[in-house]
PDB file of C-alpha atoms in Angstrom:
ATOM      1  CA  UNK K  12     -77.819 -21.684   6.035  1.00  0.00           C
ATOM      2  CA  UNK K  13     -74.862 -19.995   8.260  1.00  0.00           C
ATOM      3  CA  UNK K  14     -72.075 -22.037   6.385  1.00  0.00           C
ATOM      4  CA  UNK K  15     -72.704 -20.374   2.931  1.00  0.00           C
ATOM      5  CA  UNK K  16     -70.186 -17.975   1.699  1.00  0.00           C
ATOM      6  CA  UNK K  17     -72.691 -14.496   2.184  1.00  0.00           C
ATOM      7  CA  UNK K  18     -72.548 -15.474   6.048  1.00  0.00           C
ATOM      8  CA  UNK K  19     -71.301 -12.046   7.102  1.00  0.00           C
ATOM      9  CA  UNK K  20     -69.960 -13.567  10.594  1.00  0.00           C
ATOM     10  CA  UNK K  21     -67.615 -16.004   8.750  1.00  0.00           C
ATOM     11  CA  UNK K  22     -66.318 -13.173   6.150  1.00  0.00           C
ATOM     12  CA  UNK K  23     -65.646 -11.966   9.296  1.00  0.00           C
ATOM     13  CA  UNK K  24     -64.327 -14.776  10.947  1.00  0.00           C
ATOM     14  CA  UNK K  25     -61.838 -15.229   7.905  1.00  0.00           C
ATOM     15  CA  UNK K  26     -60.479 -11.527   7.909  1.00  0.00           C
ATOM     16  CA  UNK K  27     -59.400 -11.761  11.491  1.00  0.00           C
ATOM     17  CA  UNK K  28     -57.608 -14.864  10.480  1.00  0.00           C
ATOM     18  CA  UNK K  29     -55.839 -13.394   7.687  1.00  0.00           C
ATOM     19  CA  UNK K  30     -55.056 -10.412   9.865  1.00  0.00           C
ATOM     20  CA  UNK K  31     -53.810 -12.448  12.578  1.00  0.00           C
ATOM     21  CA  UNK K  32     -51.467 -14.403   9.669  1.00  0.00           C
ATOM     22  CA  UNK K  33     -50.210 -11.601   7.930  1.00  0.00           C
ATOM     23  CA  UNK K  34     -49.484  -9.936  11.554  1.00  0.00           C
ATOM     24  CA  UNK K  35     -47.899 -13.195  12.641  1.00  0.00           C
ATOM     25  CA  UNK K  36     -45.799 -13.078   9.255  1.00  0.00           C
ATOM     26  CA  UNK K  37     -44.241 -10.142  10.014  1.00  0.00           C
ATOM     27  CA  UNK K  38     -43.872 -10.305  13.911  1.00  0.00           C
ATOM     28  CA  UNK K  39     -41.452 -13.702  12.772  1.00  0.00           C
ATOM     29  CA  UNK K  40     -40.066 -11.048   9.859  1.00  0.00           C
ATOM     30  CA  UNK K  41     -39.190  -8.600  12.481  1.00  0.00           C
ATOM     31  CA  UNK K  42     -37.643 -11.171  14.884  1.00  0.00           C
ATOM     32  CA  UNK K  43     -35.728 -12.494  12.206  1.00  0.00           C
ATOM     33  CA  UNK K  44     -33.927  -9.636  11.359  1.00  0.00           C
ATOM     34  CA  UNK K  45     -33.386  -8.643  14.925  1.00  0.00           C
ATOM     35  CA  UNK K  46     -31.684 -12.190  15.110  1.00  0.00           C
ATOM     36  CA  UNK K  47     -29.827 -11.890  12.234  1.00  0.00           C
ATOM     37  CA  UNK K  48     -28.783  -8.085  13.352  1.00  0.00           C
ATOM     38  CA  UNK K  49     -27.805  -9.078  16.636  1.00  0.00           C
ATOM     39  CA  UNK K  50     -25.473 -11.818  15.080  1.00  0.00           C
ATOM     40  CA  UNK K  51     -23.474 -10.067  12.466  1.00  0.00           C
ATOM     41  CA  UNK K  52     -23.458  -6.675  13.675  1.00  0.00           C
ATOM     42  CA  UNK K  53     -20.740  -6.579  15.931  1.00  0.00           C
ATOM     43  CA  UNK K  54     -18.359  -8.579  13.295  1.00  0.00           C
ATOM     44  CA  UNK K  55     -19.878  -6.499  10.795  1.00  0.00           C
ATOM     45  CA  UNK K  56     -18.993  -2.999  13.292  1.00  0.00           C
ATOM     46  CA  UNK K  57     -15.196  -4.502  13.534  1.00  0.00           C
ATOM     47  CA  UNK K  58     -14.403  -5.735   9.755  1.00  0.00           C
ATOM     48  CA  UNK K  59     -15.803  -1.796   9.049  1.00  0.00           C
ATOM     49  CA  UNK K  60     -13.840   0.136  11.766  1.00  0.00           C
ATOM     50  CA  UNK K  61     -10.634  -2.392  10.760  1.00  0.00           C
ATOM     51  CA  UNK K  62     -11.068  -1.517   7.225  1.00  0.00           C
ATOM     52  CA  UNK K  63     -11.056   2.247   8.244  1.00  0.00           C
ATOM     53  CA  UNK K  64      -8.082   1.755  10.485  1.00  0.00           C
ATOM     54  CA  UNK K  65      -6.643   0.219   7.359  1.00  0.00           C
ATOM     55  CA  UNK K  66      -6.988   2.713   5.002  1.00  0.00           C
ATOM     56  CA  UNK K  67      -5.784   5.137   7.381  1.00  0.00           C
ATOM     57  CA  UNK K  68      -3.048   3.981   8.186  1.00  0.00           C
ATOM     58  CA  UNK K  69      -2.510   3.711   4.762  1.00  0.00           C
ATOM     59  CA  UNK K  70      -2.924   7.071   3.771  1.00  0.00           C
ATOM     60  CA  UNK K  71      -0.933   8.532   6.562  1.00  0.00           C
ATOM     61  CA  UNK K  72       2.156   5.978   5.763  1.00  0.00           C
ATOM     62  CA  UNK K  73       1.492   7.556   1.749  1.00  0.00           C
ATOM     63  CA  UNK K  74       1.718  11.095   2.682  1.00  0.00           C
ATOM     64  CA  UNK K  75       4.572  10.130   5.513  1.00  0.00           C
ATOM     65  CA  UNK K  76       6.924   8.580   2.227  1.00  0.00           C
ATOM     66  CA  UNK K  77       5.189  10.891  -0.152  1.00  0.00           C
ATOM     67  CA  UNK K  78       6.680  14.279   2.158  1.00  0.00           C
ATOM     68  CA  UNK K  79      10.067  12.694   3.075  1.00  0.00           C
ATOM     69  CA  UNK K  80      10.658  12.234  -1.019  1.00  0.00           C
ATOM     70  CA  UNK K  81       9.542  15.608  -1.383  1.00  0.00           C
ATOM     71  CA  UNK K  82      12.083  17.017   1.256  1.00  0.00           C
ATOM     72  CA  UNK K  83      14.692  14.555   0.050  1.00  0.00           C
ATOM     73  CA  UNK K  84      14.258  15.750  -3.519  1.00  0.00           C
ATOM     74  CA  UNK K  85      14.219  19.781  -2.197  1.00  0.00           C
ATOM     75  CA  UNK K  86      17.053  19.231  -0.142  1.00  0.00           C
ATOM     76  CA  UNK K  87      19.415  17.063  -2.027  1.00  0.00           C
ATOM     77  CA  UNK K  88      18.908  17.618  -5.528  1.00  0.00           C
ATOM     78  CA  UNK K  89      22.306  19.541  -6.413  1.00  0.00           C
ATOM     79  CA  UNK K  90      24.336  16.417  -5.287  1.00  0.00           C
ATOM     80  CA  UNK K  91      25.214  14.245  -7.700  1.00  0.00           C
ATOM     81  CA  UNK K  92      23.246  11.110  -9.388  1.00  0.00           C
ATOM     82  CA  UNK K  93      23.598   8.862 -12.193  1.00  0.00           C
ATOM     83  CA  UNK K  94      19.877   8.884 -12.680  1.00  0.00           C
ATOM     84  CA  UNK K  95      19.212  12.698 -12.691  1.00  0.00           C
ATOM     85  CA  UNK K  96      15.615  12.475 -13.676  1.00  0.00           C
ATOM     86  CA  UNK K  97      15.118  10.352 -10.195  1.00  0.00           C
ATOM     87  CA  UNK K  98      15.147  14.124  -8.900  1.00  0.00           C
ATOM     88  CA  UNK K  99      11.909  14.838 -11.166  1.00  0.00           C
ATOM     89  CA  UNK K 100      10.194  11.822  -9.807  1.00  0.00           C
ATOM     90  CA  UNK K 101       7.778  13.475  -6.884  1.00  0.00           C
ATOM     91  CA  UNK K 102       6.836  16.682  -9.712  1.00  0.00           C
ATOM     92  CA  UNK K 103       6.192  13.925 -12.407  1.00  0.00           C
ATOM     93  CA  UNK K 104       4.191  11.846  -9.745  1.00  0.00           C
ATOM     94  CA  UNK K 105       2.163  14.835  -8.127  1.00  0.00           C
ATOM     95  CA  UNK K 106       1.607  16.471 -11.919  1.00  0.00           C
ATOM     96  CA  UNK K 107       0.136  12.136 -12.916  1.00  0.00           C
ATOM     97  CA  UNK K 108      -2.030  12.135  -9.747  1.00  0.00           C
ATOM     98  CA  UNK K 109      -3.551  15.499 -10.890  1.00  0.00           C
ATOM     99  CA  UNK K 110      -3.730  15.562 -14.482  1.00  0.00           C
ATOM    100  CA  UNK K 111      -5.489  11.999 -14.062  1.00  0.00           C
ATOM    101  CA  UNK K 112      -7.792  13.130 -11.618  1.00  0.00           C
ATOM    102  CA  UNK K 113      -9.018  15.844 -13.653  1.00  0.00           C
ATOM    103  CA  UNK K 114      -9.254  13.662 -16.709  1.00  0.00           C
ATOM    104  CA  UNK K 115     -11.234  10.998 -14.971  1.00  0.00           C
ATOM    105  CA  UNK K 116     -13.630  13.776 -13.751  1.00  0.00           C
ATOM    106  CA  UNK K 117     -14.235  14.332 -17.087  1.00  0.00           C
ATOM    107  CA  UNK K 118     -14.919  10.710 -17.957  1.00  0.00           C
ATOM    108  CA  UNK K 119     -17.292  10.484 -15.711  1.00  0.00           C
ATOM    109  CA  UNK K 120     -19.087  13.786 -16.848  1.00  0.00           C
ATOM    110  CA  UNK K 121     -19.250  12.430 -20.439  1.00  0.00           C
ATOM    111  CA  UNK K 122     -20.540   9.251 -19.777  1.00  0.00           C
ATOM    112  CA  UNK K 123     -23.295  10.523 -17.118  1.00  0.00           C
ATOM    113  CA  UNK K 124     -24.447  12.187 -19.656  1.00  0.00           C
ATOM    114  CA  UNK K 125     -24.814   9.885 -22.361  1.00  0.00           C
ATOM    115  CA  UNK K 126     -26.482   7.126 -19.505  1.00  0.00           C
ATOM    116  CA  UNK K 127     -24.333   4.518 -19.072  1.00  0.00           C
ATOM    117  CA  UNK K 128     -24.251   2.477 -16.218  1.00  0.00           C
ATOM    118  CA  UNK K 129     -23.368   3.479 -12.623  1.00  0.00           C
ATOM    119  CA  UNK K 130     -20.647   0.076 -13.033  1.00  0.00           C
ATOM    120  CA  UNK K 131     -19.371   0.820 -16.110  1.00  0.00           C
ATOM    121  CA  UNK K 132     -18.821   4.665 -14.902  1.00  0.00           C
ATOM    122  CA  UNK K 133     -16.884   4.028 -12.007  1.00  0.00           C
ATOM    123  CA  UNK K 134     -14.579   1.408 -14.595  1.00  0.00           C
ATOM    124  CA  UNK K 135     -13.821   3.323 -16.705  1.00  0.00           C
ATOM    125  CA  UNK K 136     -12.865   6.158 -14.452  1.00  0.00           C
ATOM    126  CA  UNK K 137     -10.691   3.861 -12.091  1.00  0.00           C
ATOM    127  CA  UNK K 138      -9.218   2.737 -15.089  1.00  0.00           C
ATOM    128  CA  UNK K 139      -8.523   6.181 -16.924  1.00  0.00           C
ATOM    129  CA  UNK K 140      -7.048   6.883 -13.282  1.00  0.00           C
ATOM    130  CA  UNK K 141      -4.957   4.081 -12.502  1.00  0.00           C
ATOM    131  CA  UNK K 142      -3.185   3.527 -15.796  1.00  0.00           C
ATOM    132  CA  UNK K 143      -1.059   6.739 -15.847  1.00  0.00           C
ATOM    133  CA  UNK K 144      -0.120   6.174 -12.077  1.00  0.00           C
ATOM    134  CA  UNK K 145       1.172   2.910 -12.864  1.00  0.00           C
ATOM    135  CA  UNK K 146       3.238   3.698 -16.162  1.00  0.00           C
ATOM    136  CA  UNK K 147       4.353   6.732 -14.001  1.00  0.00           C
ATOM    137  CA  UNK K 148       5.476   3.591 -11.268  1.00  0.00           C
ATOM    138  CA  UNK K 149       7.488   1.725 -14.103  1.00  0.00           C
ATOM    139  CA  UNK K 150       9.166   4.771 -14.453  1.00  0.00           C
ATOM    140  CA  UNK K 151      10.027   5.714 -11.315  1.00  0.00           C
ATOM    141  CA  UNK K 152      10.756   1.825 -10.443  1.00  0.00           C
ATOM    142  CA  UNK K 153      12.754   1.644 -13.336  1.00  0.00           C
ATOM    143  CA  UNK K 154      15.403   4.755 -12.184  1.00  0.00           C
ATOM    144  CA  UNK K 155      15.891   3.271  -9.025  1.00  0.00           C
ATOM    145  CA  UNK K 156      16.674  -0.065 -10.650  1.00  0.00           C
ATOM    146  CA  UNK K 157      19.217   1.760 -13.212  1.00  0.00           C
ATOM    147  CA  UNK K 158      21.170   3.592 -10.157  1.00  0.00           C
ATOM    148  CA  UNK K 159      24.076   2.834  -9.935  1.00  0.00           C
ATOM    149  CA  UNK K 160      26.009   5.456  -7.518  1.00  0.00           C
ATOM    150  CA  UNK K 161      23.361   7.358  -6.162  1.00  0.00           C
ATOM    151  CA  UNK K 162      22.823   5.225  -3.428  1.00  0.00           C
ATOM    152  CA  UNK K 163      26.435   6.245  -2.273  1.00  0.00           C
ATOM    153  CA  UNK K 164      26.649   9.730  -3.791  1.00  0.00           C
ATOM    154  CA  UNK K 165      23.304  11.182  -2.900  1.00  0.00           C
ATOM    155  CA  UNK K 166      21.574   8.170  -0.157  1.00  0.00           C
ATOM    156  CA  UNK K 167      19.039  10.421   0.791  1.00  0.00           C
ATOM    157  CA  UNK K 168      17.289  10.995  -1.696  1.00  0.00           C
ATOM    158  CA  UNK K 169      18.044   7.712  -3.546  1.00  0.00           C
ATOM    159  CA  UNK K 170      16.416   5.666  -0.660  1.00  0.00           C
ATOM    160  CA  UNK K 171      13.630   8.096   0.407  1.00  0.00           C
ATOM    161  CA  UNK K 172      12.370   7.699  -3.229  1.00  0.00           C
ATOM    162  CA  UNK K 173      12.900   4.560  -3.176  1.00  0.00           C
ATOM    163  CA  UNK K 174      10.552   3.916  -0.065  1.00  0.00           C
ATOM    164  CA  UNK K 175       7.974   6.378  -1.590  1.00  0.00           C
ATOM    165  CA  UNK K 176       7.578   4.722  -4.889  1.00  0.00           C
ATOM    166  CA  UNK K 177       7.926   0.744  -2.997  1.00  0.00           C
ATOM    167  CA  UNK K 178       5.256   2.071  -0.553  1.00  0.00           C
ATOM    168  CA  UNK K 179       3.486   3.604  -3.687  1.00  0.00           C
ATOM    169  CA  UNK K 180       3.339  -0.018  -5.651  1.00  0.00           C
ATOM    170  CA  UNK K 181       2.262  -1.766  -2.576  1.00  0.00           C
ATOM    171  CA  UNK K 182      -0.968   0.884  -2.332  1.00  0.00           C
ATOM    172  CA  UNK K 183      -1.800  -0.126  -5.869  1.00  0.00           C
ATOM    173  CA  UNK K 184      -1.042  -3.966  -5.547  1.00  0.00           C
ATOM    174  CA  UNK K 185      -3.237  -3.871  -2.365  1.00  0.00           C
ATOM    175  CA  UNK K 186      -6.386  -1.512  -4.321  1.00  0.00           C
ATOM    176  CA  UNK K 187      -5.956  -3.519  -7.257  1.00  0.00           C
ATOM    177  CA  UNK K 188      -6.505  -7.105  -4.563  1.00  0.00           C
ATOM    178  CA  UNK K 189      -9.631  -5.259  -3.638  1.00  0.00           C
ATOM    179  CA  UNK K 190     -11.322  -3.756  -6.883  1.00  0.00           C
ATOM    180  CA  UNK K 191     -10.716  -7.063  -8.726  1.00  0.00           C
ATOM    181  CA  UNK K 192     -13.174  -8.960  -6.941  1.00  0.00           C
ATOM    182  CA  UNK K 193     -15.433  -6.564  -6.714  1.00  0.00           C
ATOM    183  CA  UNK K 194     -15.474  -6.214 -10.679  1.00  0.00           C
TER     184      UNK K 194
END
């Protein structure tokens, strides 16, 4: 009987089916990524090249305040003001930023090696980062709230510092509104 199941020409019959299915399946895969593709990917091309642009900027502004405090703190430090440590403030902020890094390094080392998760890695090191910077913020936000004459006895170095560590707690605030979420 041809319709029994040993029928070599409907074995047959089925496979090209199934091949014809599964090559359907993934001709409607393959167009529906191409759709999908060519919908997102020029927002998706902008949002990256404006998040580049971003952080940039960002960085150039940083290291724009960061040299003008620098210069300020060279330059003017033998004229007189009421918060004389406000003159250590760059040294303090550029030893932080490198003692941390090196630490956090290190934290990542140690727990790489013992396995922990990829998550939990980059936490902890953002954190062990981070924390210094900020208490090293306080303290320079903290001077230039206690001044009381520099701002008329030495300006330029009172308000270059003063727009370096502003510009400094706005990079944080802003990283901060971007990790969180992410966490």
């Amino acid at each position: 009987a041809p319709n029994e199941r040993s029928d070599p020409l409907l074995t047959r019959h089925q496979s090209r089916r199934q091949v014809n299915s599964a090559q359907v399946q993934d001709r409607l895969r393959r167009e529906a990524v191409q759709n999908i593709m060519g919908r997102f990917t020029l927002p998706a091309v902008l949002l990256c090249s404006m998040i580049v642009m971003v952080i940039s900027a960002g960085s150039i502004l940083m290291f724009f305040f960061f040299v003008r405090a620098l210069l300020a703190t060279f330059f003017y430090q033998n004229l007189p003001c009421d918060q004389p440590l406000l003159k250590c403030y760059v040294f303090v902020s550029l030893g932080t930023g490198t003692f941390t890094s090196r630490i956090s390094q290190a934290v990542v080392r140690r727990m790489q090696a013992e396995r922990m998760s990829t998550r939990t890695v980059w936490l902890c090191s953002t954190l062990v980062a981070m924390v210094p910077g900020w208490i090293t913020l306080v303290w320079g936000y903290s001077l230039i709230q206690k001044c009381e004459t520099c701002q008329k006895t030495n300006p330029d170095l009172f308000y270059d510092l003063q727009s370096y560590i502003r510009f400094q707690i706005l990079a944080s605030i802003t990283y901060l509104a971007v990790v969180v979420p992410m966490l």
